[in-house]
């Protein structure tokens, strides 16, 4: 299994983190993002969206960090990280969708602007990031994990860009439930970190 | 089963459409969106994101149209619409993520601006919508359906806002593969339509 990777990408990091949590061996292939390696063949043939991470496992090539987490959980992670029962599975999926939408438009966009100089509406991204923090703070008021009574890929998908919020001007700050949830994730067996986390 | 619904929402429509395709009975509960019914209890307690659709099925309450499609497919739709095998399932998930991210930021945002007066960067939404059309056109060059060799919830999730693109200034236009794909979806047994489709 090969992961096409950028160390500073939160989306790549969440895949590396999950592979470590489930102790699955793989080959890391660093991508020269600044040189646009992901925008040219062979990578642009593997992923026409011209983004990373890309996961290659035998004949299968996958794009999108959330879809990759689903694949790894289903194939290698087992029931603990992504249940097969419809209701419980859908509760995990709700938070994968938050990672794909609200967190991408919020703390991820804010960080892309501040850290990497992307041209985008930073004030709007900060506003959306603050909404994300408020929603997570309320959700975690009376529970330890986002979707179920145990850590799942819902937590792994949402964690990186929330925990990197300070790099986009949206620190966790006075959200004690979110801060405690981040600490719980960092305390998981076989947790690995990334720069600035 | 109850679906809290807005007729003109493409996200609500994709749930109504899928329920029709699998011939599952449910109760439709129209929400007074203009009056902000979704922003107040009891709906804001059912979905703190203050959005619709919301699906209620027994003790389970779900937000997010993509998560709801996954639930319905897993529980009622069967293997045809969402396979359980990890690789095939992840290939479906890739396109659900496109619906949640690129299509939301593209044709959906463009329509929100033009049709409903949302304040957002319309030029950016149109640019992102054109990218969505280009990616779909290339994907559908040599295949009938987005994820697998049959229609899945990947197609149902991506279809509405692409087919409504003309309401946001991004008609399908000279994308014959996308147009043919839309026609194939419209020809499915038990297809139902929505206004302006």
mmCIF file of N, CA and C in Angstrom, chain A residues 69-135:
data_model
loop_
_atom_site.group_PDB
_atom_site.id
_atom_site.type_symbol
_atom_site.label_atom_id
_atom_site.label_comp_id
_atom_site.label_asym_id
_atom_site.label_seq_id
_atom_site.Cartn_x
_atom_site.Cartn_y
_atom_site.Cartn_z
ATOM 1 N N UNK A 69 -10.230 7.144 4.604
ATOM 2 C CA UNK A 69 -10.466 6.664 5.975
ATOM 3 C C UNK A 69 -11.547 5.579 5.993
ATOM 4 N N UNK A 70 -12.607 5.787 5.238
ATOM 5 C CA UNK A 70 -13.688 4.791 5.181
ATOM 6 C C UNK A 70 -13.138 3.462 4.658
ATOM 7 N N UNK A 71 -12.352 3.540 3.590
ATOM 8 C CA UNK A 71 -11.771 2.329 3.010
ATOM 9 C C UNK A 71 -10.884 1.591 4.017
ATOM 10 N N UNK A 72 -9.977 2.329 4.642
ATOM 11 C CA UNK A 72 -9.027 1.701 5.577
ATOM 12 C C UNK A 72 -9.758 1.115 6.783
ATOM 13 N N UNK A 73 -10.775 1.827 7.263
ATOM 14 C CA UNK A 73 -11.532 1.326 8.419
ATOM 15 C C UNK A 73 -12.277 0.057 8.052
ATOM 16 N N UNK A 74 -12.931 0.084 6.885
ATOM 17 C CA UNK A 74 -13.714 -1.071 6.457
ATOM 18 C C UNK A 74 -12.815 -2.275 6.208
ATOM 19 N N UNK A 75 -11.685 -2.034 5.541
ATOM 20 C CA UNK A 75 -10.844 -3.149 5.099
ATOM 21 C C UNK A 75 -9.892 -3.637 6.191
ATOM 22 N N UNK A 76 -9.329 -2.717 6.974
ATOM 23 C CA UNK A 76 -8.273 -3.099 7.907
ATOM 24 C C UNK A 76 -8.571 -2.730 9.363
ATOM 25 N N UNK A 77 -9.443 -1.754 9.593
ATOM 26 C CA UNK A 77 -9.625 -1.231 10.947
ATOM 27 C C UNK A 77 -10.637 -1.997 11.765
ATOM 28 N N UNK A 78 -11.596 -2.596 11.101
ATOM 29 C CA UNK A 78 -12.582 -3.383 11.815
ATOM 30 C C UNK A 78 -13.734 -2.556 12.350
ATOM 31 N N UNK A 79 -14.635 -3.255 12.973
ATOM 32 C CA UNK A 79 -15.918 -2.713 13.430
ATOM 33 C C UNK A 79 -15.751 -1.536 14.393
ATOM 34 N N UNK A 80 -14.661 -1.551 15.162
ATOM 35 C CA UNK A 80 -14.484 -0.526 16.184
ATOM 36 C C UNK A 80 -14.481 0.879 15.591
ATOM 37 N N UNK A 81 -13.823 1.046 14.460
ATOM 38 C CA UNK A 81 -13.628 2.396 13.912
ATOM 39 C C UNK A 81 -14.745 2.828 12.967
ATOM 40 N N UNK A 82 -15.466 1.860 12.399
ATOM 41 C CA UNK A 82 -16.581 2.191 11.494
ATOM 42 C C UNK A 82 -17.563 1.014 11.517
ATOM 43 N N UNK A 83 -18.662 1.154 12.267
ATOM 44 C CA UNK A 83 -19.606 0.042 12.366
ATOM 45 C C UNK A 83 -20.330 -0.210 11.051
ATOM 46 N N UNK A 84 -20.766 -1.466 10.877
ATOM 47 C CA UNK A 84 -21.513 -1.800 9.659
ATOM 48 C C UNK A 84 -23.018 -1.583 9.829
ATOM 49 N N UNK A 85 -23.504 -1.574 11.051
ATOM 50 C CA UNK A 85 -24.938 -1.364 11.278
ATOM 51 C C UNK A 85 -25.339 0.022 10.769
ATOM 52 N N UNK A 86 -26.479 0.091 10.064
ATOM 53 C CA UNK A 86 -26.832 1.296 9.318
ATOM 54 C C UNK A 86 -26.884 2.561 10.182
ATOM 55 N N UNK A 87 -27.544 2.497 11.317
ATOM 56 C CA UNK A 87 -27.710 3.691 12.133
ATOM 57 C C UNK A 87 -26.390 4.200 12.695
ATOM 58 N N UNK A 88 -25.624 3.296 13.279
ATOM 59 C CA UNK A 88 -24.329 3.695 13.856
ATOM 60 C C UNK A 88 -23.378 4.169 12.763
ATOM 61 N N UNK A 89 -23.397 3.475 11.624
ATOM 62 C CA UNK A 89 -22.528 3.898 10.517
ATOM 63 C C UNK A 89 -22.876 5.312 10.051
ATOM 64 N N UNK A 90 -24.172 5.595 9.948
ATOM 65 C CA UNK A 90 -24.591 6.919 9.475
ATOM 66 C C UNK A 90 -24.211 8.006 10.471
ATOM 67 N N UNK A 91 -24.226 7.671 11.771
ATOM 68 C CA UNK A 91 -23.805 8.673 12.760
ATOM 69 C C UNK A 91 -22.328 9.009 12.607
ATOM 70 N N UNK A 92 -21.512 8.038 12.235
ATOM 71 C CA UNK A 92 -20.109 8.332 11.917
ATOM 72 C C UNK A 92 -20.031 9.194 10.654
ATOM 73 N N UNK A 93 -20.830 8.842 9.662
ATOM 74 C CA UNK A 93 -20.771 9.556 8.380
ATOM 75 C C UNK A 93 -21.147 11.030 8.520
ATOM 76 N N UNK A 94 -22.085 11.348 9.426
ATOM 77 C CA UNK A 94 -22.443 12.761 9.621
ATOM 78 C C UNK A 94 -21.200 13.613 9.895
ATOM 79 N N UNK A 95 -20.280 13.068 10.701
ATOM 80 C CA UNK A 95 -19.096 13.864 11.078
ATOM 81 C C UNK A 95 -18.024 13.811 10.015
ATOM 82 N N UNK A 96 -17.982 12.737 9.231
ATOM 83 C CA UNK A 96 -17.092 12.747 8.061
ATOM 84 C C UNK A 96 -17.534 13.850 7.096
ATOM 85 N N UNK A 97 -18.854 14.053 7.008
ATOM 86 C CA UNK A 97 -19.365 15.109 6.120
ATOM 87 C C UNK A 97 -19.043 16.488 6.685
ATOM 88 N N UNK A 98 -19.045 16.629 8.011
ATOM 89 C CA UNK A 98 -18.621 17.900 8.599
ATOM 90 C C UNK A 98 -17.149 18.167 8.265
ATOM 91 N N UNK A 99 -16.316 17.116 8.311
ATOM 92 C CA UNK A 99 -14.909 17.292 7.939
ATOM 93 C C UNK A 99 -14.786 17.721 6.475
ATOM 94 N N UNK A 100 -15.613 17.151 5.627
ATOM 95 C CA UNK A 100 -15.539 17.411 4.184
ATOM 96 C C UNK A 100 -16.088 18.782 3.805
ATOM 97 N N UNK A 101 -17.014 19.286 4.598
ATOM 98 C CA UNK A 101 -17.694 20.526 4.231
ATOM 99 C C UNK A 101 -17.349 21.659 5.211
ATOM 100 N N UNK A 102 -17.947 21.662 6.380
ATOM 101 C CA UNK A 102 -17.802 22.803 7.298
ATOM 102 C C UNK A 102 -16.358 22.998 7.750
ATOM 103 N N UNK A 103 -15.649 21.934 8.039
ATOM 104 C CA UNK A 103 -14.257 22.087 8.492
ATOM 105 C C UNK A 103 -13.355 22.492 7.327
ATOM 106 N N UNK A 104 -13.651 21.989 6.125
ATOM 107 C CA UNK A 104 -12.875 22.412 4.947
ATOM 108 C C UNK A 104 -13.069 23.896 4.671
ATOM 109 N N UNK A 105 -14.313 24.357 4.801
ATOM 110 C CA UNK A 105 -14.599 25.777 4.525
ATOM 111 C C UNK A 105 -14.221 26.683 5.687
ATOM 112 N N UNK A 106 -14.009 26.110 6.870
ATOM 113 C CA UNK A 106 -13.713 26.896 8.059
ATOM 114 C C UNK A 106 -12.221 26.891 8.388
ATOM 115 N N UNK A 107 -11.832 26.100 9.384
ATOM 116 C CA UNK A 107 -10.426 26.148 9.834
ATOM 117 C C UNK A 107 -9.413 25.762 8.763
ATOM 118 N N UNK A 108 -9.783 24.859 7.850
ATOM 119 C CA UNK A 108 -8.843 24.487 6.786
ATOM 120 C C UNK A 108 -8.602 25.678 5.853
ATOM 121 N N UNK A 109 -9.670 26.322 5.374
ATOM 122 C CA UNK A 109 -9.488 27.492 4.504
ATOM 123 C C UNK A 109 -8.731 28.610 5.221
ATOM 124 N N UNK A 110 -9.053 28.834 6.494
ATOM 125 C CA UNK A 110 -8.376 29.912 7.240
ATOM 126 C C UNK A 110 -6.866 29.655 7.306
ATOM 127 N N UNK A 111 -6.496 28.390 7.513
ATOM 128 C CA UNK A 111 -5.079 28.028 7.561
ATOM 129 C C UNK A 111 -4.424 28.127 6.181
ATOM 130 N N UNK A 112 -5.145 27.725 5.136
ATOM 131 C CA UNK A 112 -4.600 27.847 3.771
ATOM 132 C C UNK A 112 -4.248 29.306 3.482
ATOM 133 N N UNK A 113 -5.089 30.224 3.947
ATOM 134 C CA UNK A 113 -4.843 31.645 3.744
ATOM 135 C C UNK A 113 -3.632 32.124 4.548
ATOM 136 N N UNK A 114 -3.660 31.874 5.843
ATOM 137 C CA UNK A 114 -2.629 32.439 6.715
ATOM 138 C C UNK A 114 -1.270 31.761 6.542
ATOM 139 N N UNK A 115 -1.268 30.445 6.385
ATOM 140 C CA UNK A 115 0.002 29.700 6.378
ATOM 141 C C UNK A 115 0.588 29.550 4.983
ATOM 142 N N UNK A 116 -0.305 29.421 3.984
ATOM 143 C CA UNK A 116 0.185 29.115 2.630
ATOM 144 C C UNK A 116 -0.122 30.197 1.596
ATOM 145 N N UNK A 117 -0.776 31.280 2.049
ATOM 146 C CA UNK A 117 -0.996 32.411 1.154
ATOM 147 C C UNK A 117 -2.070 32.232 0.101
ATOM 148 N N UNK A 118 -2.950 31.251 0.303
ATOM 149 C CA UNK A 118 -4.056 31.077 -0.648
ATOM 150 C C UNK A 118 -4.925 32.341 -0.660
ATOM 151 N N UNK A 119 -5.348 32.750 -1.856
ATOM 152 C CA UNK A 119 -6.257 33.887 -1.961
ATOM 153 C C UNK A 119 -7.691 33.402 -1.746
ATOM 154 N N UNK A 120 -8.279 33.766 -0.627
ATOM 155 C CA UNK A 120 -9.671 33.410 -0.339
ATOM 156 C C UNK A 120 -10.188 34.371 0.728
ATOM 157 N N UNK A 121 -11.477 34.326 0.985
ATOM 158 C CA UNK A 121 -12.129 35.241 1.920
ATOM 159 C C UNK A 121 -11.836 34.796 3.353
ATOM 160 N N UNK A 122 -10.770 35.348 3.938
ATOM 161 C CA UNK A 122 -10.316 34.905 5.253
ATOM 162 C C UNK A 122 -11.344 35.226 6.338
ATOM 163 N N UNK A 123 -11.993 36.374 6.254
ATOM 164 C CA UNK A 123 -12.982 36.721 7.284
ATOM 165 C C UNK A 123 -14.119 35.698 7.292
ATOM 166 N N UNK A 124 -14.546 35.274 6.111
ATOM 167 C CA UNK A 124 -15.616 34.265 6.014
ATOM 168 C C UNK A 124 -15.132 32.925 6.560
ATOM 169 N N UNK A 125 -13.905 32.547 6.243
ATOM 170 C CA UNK A 125 -13.365 31.276 6.738
ATOM 171 C C UNK A 125 -13.280 31.287 8.264
ATOM 172 N N UNK A 126 -12.860 32.409 8.841
ATOM 173 C CA UNK A 126 -12.775 32.513 10.303
ATOM 174 C C UNK A 126 -14.167 32.408 10.922
ATOM 175 N N UNK A 127 -15.144 33.057 10.301
ATOM 176 C CA UNK A 127 -16.522 32.986 10.803
ATOM 177 C C UNK A 127 -17.034 31.539 10.782
ATOM 178 N N UNK A 128 -16.750 30.851 9.690
ATOM 179 C CA UNK A 128 -17.187 29.448 9.578
ATOM 180 C C UNK A 128 -16.418 28.563 10.566
ATOM 181 N N UNK A 129 -15.152 28.887 10.806
ATOM 182 C CA UNK A 129 -14.355 28.126 11.768
ATOM 183 C C UNK A 129 -14.905 28.313 13.182
ATOM 184 N N UNK A 130 -15.337 29.526 13.498
ATOM 185 C CA UNK A 130 -15.909 29.777 14.829
ATOM 186 C C UNK A 130 -17.220 29.005 15.003
ATOM 187 N N UNK A 131 -17.996 28.893 13.921
ATOM 188 C CA UNK A 131 -19.226 28.090 13.983
ATOM 189 C C UNK A 131 -18.875 26.614 14.232
ATOM 190 N N UNK A 132 -17.845 26.126 13.544
ATOM 191 C CA UNK A 132 -17.400 24.742 13.753
ATOM 192 C C UNK A 132 -17.040 24.516 15.219
ATOM 193 N N UNK A 133 -16.263 25.443 15.792
ATOM 194 C CA UNK A 133 -15.869 25.296 17.197
ATOM 195 C C UNK A 133 -17.091 25.294 18.108
ATOM 196 N N UNK A 134 -18.057 26.163 17.838
ATOM 197 C CA UNK A 134 -19.261 26.221 18.680
ATOM 198 C C UNK A 134 -20.068 24.929 18.571
ATOM 199 N N UNK A 135 -20.194 24.394 17.360
ATOM 200 C CA UNK A 135 -20.941 23.141 17.169
ATOM 201 C C UNK A 135 -20.235 21.977 17.876
#
